[in-house]
């Protein structure tokens, strides 16, 4: 789903951890939902829910591990630390919800063992860090014209 002006809801971006990053990148999104609430008969509410999301996907860092056999054909997961990380539990990711969300700070670093692209046969420990903030959802209510209701 392309971000920007979209006519459908999209997943919030959260950069992949298993690919090298040559530079730090950032993203900021505002999500809005127009809500018509007719649960209270005769007194409908119309309001807009808004929540904001921002994230930074940091440049990869590398640590030389030496040589190893066999050299992995693809990145091998070597652990994660950060928000909500625990053994056998996936670390935090941005919430995807049409319901109001609470503020949450995200900071996750994942590590992978990879073969050095510039020095074949040598292993590197690649670390990738994602940080992000989801703000509390806030509402702006619209008044209904009682003459037209």
mmCIF file of C-alpha atoms in Angstrom:
data_model
loop_
_atom_site.group_PDB
_atom_site.id
_atom_site.type_symbol
_atom_site.label_atom_id
_atom_site.label_comp_id
_atom_site.label_asym_id
_atom_site.label_seq_id
_atom_site.Cartn_x
_atom_site.Cartn_y
_atom_site.Cartn_z
ATOM 1 C CA UNK A 1 0.000 0.000 0.000
ATOM 2 C CA UNK A 2 1.615 3.292 -0.964
ATOM 3 C CA UNK A 3 1.698 5.862 1.811
ATOM 4 C CA UNK A 4 0.444 9.374 1.376
ATOM 5 C CA UNK A 5 -3.034 9.915 0.022
ATOM 6 C CA UNK A 6 -4.737 6.543 0.057
ATOM 7 C CA UNK A 7 -8.359 5.482 -0.105
ATOM 8 C CA UNK A 8 -7.788 2.453 2.132
ATOM 9 C CA UNK A 9 -6.016 1.788 5.411
ATOM 10 C CA UNK A 10 -2.385 0.698 5.238
ATOM 11 C CA UNK A 11 0.056 -1.004 7.567
ATOM 12 C CA UNK A 12 2.347 1.413 9.342
ATOM 13 C CA UNK A 13 5.875 1.135 7.927
ATOM 14 C CA UNK A 14 8.381 -0.821 10.045
ATOM 15 C CA UNK A 15 11.639 -1.495 8.198
ATOM 16 C CA UNK A 16 12.846 -5.088 7.814
ATOM 17 C CA UNK A 17 15.661 -6.000 10.182
ATOM 18 C CA UNK A 18 17.401 -8.645 8.042
ATOM 19 C CA UNK A 19 18.612 -6.347 5.249
ATOM 20 C CA UNK A 20 21.599 -3.972 5.407
ATOM 21 C CA UNK A 21 20.722 -0.270 5.492
ATOM 22 C CA UNK A 22 23.138 2.225 3.973
ATOM 23 C CA UNK A 23 21.490 5.307 5.497
ATOM 24 C CA UNK A 24 19.040 6.343 8.194
ATOM 25 C CA UNK A 25 15.506 7.031 6.975
ATOM 26 C CA UNK A 26 12.439 8.523 8.625
ATOM 27 C CA UNK A 27 8.698 8.403 8.127
ATOM 28 C CA UNK A 28 5.813 10.428 9.545
ATOM 29 C CA UNK A 29 2.163 9.560 9.010
ATOM 30 C CA UNK A 30 -1.155 10.924 10.182
ATOM 31 C CA UNK A 31 -4.131 8.575 10.128
ATOM 32 C CA UNK A 32 -7.692 9.947 10.232
ATOM 33 C CA UNK A 33 -10.996 8.148 10.593
ATOM 34 C CA UNK A 34 -14.374 9.815 10.164
ATOM 35 C CA UNK A 35 -16.752 8.190 12.655
ATOM 36 C CA UNK A 36 -20.553 8.285 12.712
ATOM 37 C CA UNK A 37 -21.816 7.017 16.072
ATOM 38 C CA UNK A 38 -25.564 6.393 16.225
ATOM 39 C CA UNK A 39 -25.553 4.231 19.381
ATOM 40 C CA UNK A 40 -27.501 6.877 21.319
ATOM 41 C CA UNK A 41 -30.851 6.991 19.474
ATOM 42 C CA UNK A 42 -31.798 10.481 18.350
ATOM 43 C CA UNK A 43 -28.402 11.945 19.286
ATOM 44 C CA UNK A 44 -25.888 10.828 16.690
ATOM 45 C CA UNK A 45 -22.257 11.944 16.940
ATOM 46 C CA UNK A 46 -19.913 12.668 14.064
ATOM 47 C CA UNK A 47 -16.243 13.028 14.870
ATOM 48 C CA UNK A 48 -12.810 12.558 13.411
ATOM 49 C CA UNK A 49 -10.263 10.352 15.161
ATOM 50 C CA UNK A 50 -6.642 11.237 14.438
ATOM 51 C CA UNK A 51 -3.443 9.476 15.429
ATOM 52 C CA UNK A 52 0.094 10.291 14.432
ATOM 53 C CA UNK A 53 3.021 7.955 13.859
ATOM 54 C CA UNK A 54 6.686 8.682 13.318
ATOM 55 C CA UNK A 55 9.620 6.297 12.965
ATOM 56 C CA UNK A 56 13.360 6.284 12.366
ATOM 57 C CA UNK A 57 15.061 3.339 10.688
ATOM 58 C CA UNK A 58 18.715 3.666 11.634
ATOM 59 C CA UNK A 59 21.700 2.886 9.418
ATOM 60 C CA UNK A 60 23.049 -0.651 9.951
ATOM 61 C CA UNK A 61 26.078 -1.170 12.164
ATOM 62 C CA UNK A 62 28.484 -4.081 11.693
ATOM 63 C CA UNK A 63 30.916 -6.005 13.882
ATOM 64 C CA UNK A 64 33.491 -8.348 12.328
ATOM 65 C CA UNK A 65 33.180 -11.872 13.745
ATOM 66 C CA UNK A 66 35.928 -13.559 11.700
ATOM 67 C CA UNK A 67 35.713 -16.534 9.375
ATOM 68 C CA UNK A 68 33.272 -19.363 9.630
ATOM 69 C CA UNK A 69 32.219 -22.474 7.832
ATOM 70 C CA UNK A 70 29.695 -22.802 6.432
ATOM 71 C CA UNK A 71 29.066 -19.219 5.393
ATOM 72 C CA UNK A 72 25.304 -18.484 5.647
ATOM 73 C CA UNK A 73 23.484 -18.065 2.338
ATOM 74 C CA UNK A 74 21.043 -15.647 3.975
ATOM 75 C CA UNK A 75 20.911 -13.638 7.193
ATOM 76 C CA UNK A 76 20.739 -15.741 10.387
ATOM 77 C CA UNK A 77 18.739 -14.249 13.273
ATOM 78 C CA UNK A 78 20.965 -13.559 16.312
ATOM 79 C CA UNK A 79 18.532 -11.951 18.770
ATOM 80 C CA UNK A 80 16.553 -8.809 19.473
ATOM 81 C CA UNK A 81 16.380 -6.329 22.323
ATOM 82 C CA UNK A 82 13.974 -3.521 23.048
ATOM 83 C CA UNK A 83 10.298 -2.772 23.473
ATOM 84 C CA UNK A 84 8.266 -5.854 24.468
ATOM 85 C CA UNK A 85 11.080 -8.259 23.433
ATOM 86 C CA UNK A 86 11.154 -11.515 25.408
ATOM 87 C CA UNK A 87 12.096 -15.150 24.758
ATOM 88 C CA UNK A 88 9.645 -16.703 22.283
ATOM 89 C CA UNK A 89 7.782 -13.379 21.974
ATOM 90 C CA UNK A 90 7.859 -11.058 18.976
ATOM 91 C CA UNK A 91 9.124 -7.562 19.766
ATOM 92 C CA UNK A 92 6.781 -4.601 19.546
ATOM 93 C CA UNK A 93 5.587 -3.397 16.153
ATOM 94 C CA UNK A 94 3.410 -0.358 15.371
ATOM 95 C CA UNK A 95 -0.263 -1.050 16.112
ATOM 96 C CA UNK A 96 -2.620 -1.383 13.176
ATOM 97 C CA UNK A 97 -6.032 -0.583 14.534
ATOM 98 C CA UNK A 98 -9.062 1.387 13.463
ATOM 99 C CA UNK A 99 -9.853 1.699 17.191
ATOM 100 C CA UNK A 100 -8.270 4.479 19.276
ATOM 101 C CA UNK A 101 -4.704 3.735 20.372
ATOM 102 C CA UNK A 102 -2.665 4.812 23.390
ATOM 103 C CA UNK A 103 0.714 6.478 23.110
ATOM 104 C CA UNK A 104 3.569 4.025 22.730
ATOM 105 C CA UNK A 105 7.300 4.461 22.286
ATOM 106 C CA UNK A 106 9.006 1.735 20.241
ATOM 107 C CA UNK A 107 12.738 0.969 20.241
ATOM 108 C CA UNK A 108 13.825 -2.402 18.838
ATOM 109 C CA UNK A 109 17.267 -3.595 17.737
ATOM 110 C CA UNK A 110 17.648 -6.911 15.920
ATOM 111 C CA UNK A 111 20.897 -8.637 15.024
ATOM 112 C CA UNK A 112 21.747 -10.989 12.182
ATOM 113 C CA UNK A 113 24.872 -12.883 11.172
ATOM 114 C CA UNK A 114 25.683 -12.259 7.515
ATOM 115 C CA UNK A 115 28.562 -12.797 5.133
ATOM 116 C CA UNK A 116 30.602 -9.660 4.539
ATOM 117 C CA UNK A 117 29.659 -8.250 1.122
ATOM 118 C CA UNK A 118 33.137 -6.710 0.747
ATOM 119 C CA UNK A 119 35.185 -9.589 2.203
ATOM 120 C CA UNK A 120 33.728 -12.988 1.178
ATOM 121 C CA UNK A 121 34.233 -15.778 3.694
ATOM 122 C CA UNK A 122 34.147 -13.397 6.671
ATOM 123 C CA UNK A 123 31.147 -13.139 8.968
ATOM 124 C CA UNK A 124 29.616 -9.929 10.303
ATOM 125 C CA UNK A 125 27.129 -9.248 13.077
ATOM 126 C CA UNK A 126 24.700 -6.743 11.556
ATOM 127 C CA UNK A 127 22.562 -4.651 13.934
ATOM 128 C CA UNK A 128 19.490 -2.752 12.757
ATOM 129 C CA UNK A 129 17.521 -0.424 15.012
ATOM 130 C CA UNK A 130 13.979 0.898 14.519
ATOM 131 C CA UNK A 131 12.551 3.587 16.791
ATOM 132 C CA UNK A 132 9.069 5.000 16.631
ATOM 133 C CA UNK A 133 6.291 6.848 18.405
ATOM 134 C CA UNK A 134 2.542 6.328 18.169
ATOM 135 C CA UNK A 135 0.597 9.205 19.718
ATOM 136 C CA UNK A 136 -2.696 8.928 21.585
ATOM 137 C CA UNK A 137 -5.707 9.058 19.300
ATOM 138 C CA UNK A 138 -7.550 12.323 19.690
ATOM 139 C CA UNK A 139 -11.065 13.265 18.601
ATOM 140 C CA UNK A 140 -12.547 16.383 17.014
ATOM 141 C CA UNK A 141 -16.324 16.383 17.222
ATOM 142 C CA UNK A 142 -18.552 18.017 14.625
ATOM 143 C CA UNK A 143 -21.843 19.617 15.635
ATOM 144 C CA UNK A 144 -24.928 18.454 13.805
ATOM 145 C CA UNK A 145 -27.425 21.082 12.675
ATOM 146 C CA UNK A 146 -30.619 20.159 14.630
ATOM 147 C CA UNK A 147 -32.756 21.851 11.919
ATOM 148 C CA UNK A 148 -31.541 19.327 9.340
ATOM 149 C CA UNK A 149 -31.415 16.248 11.573
#
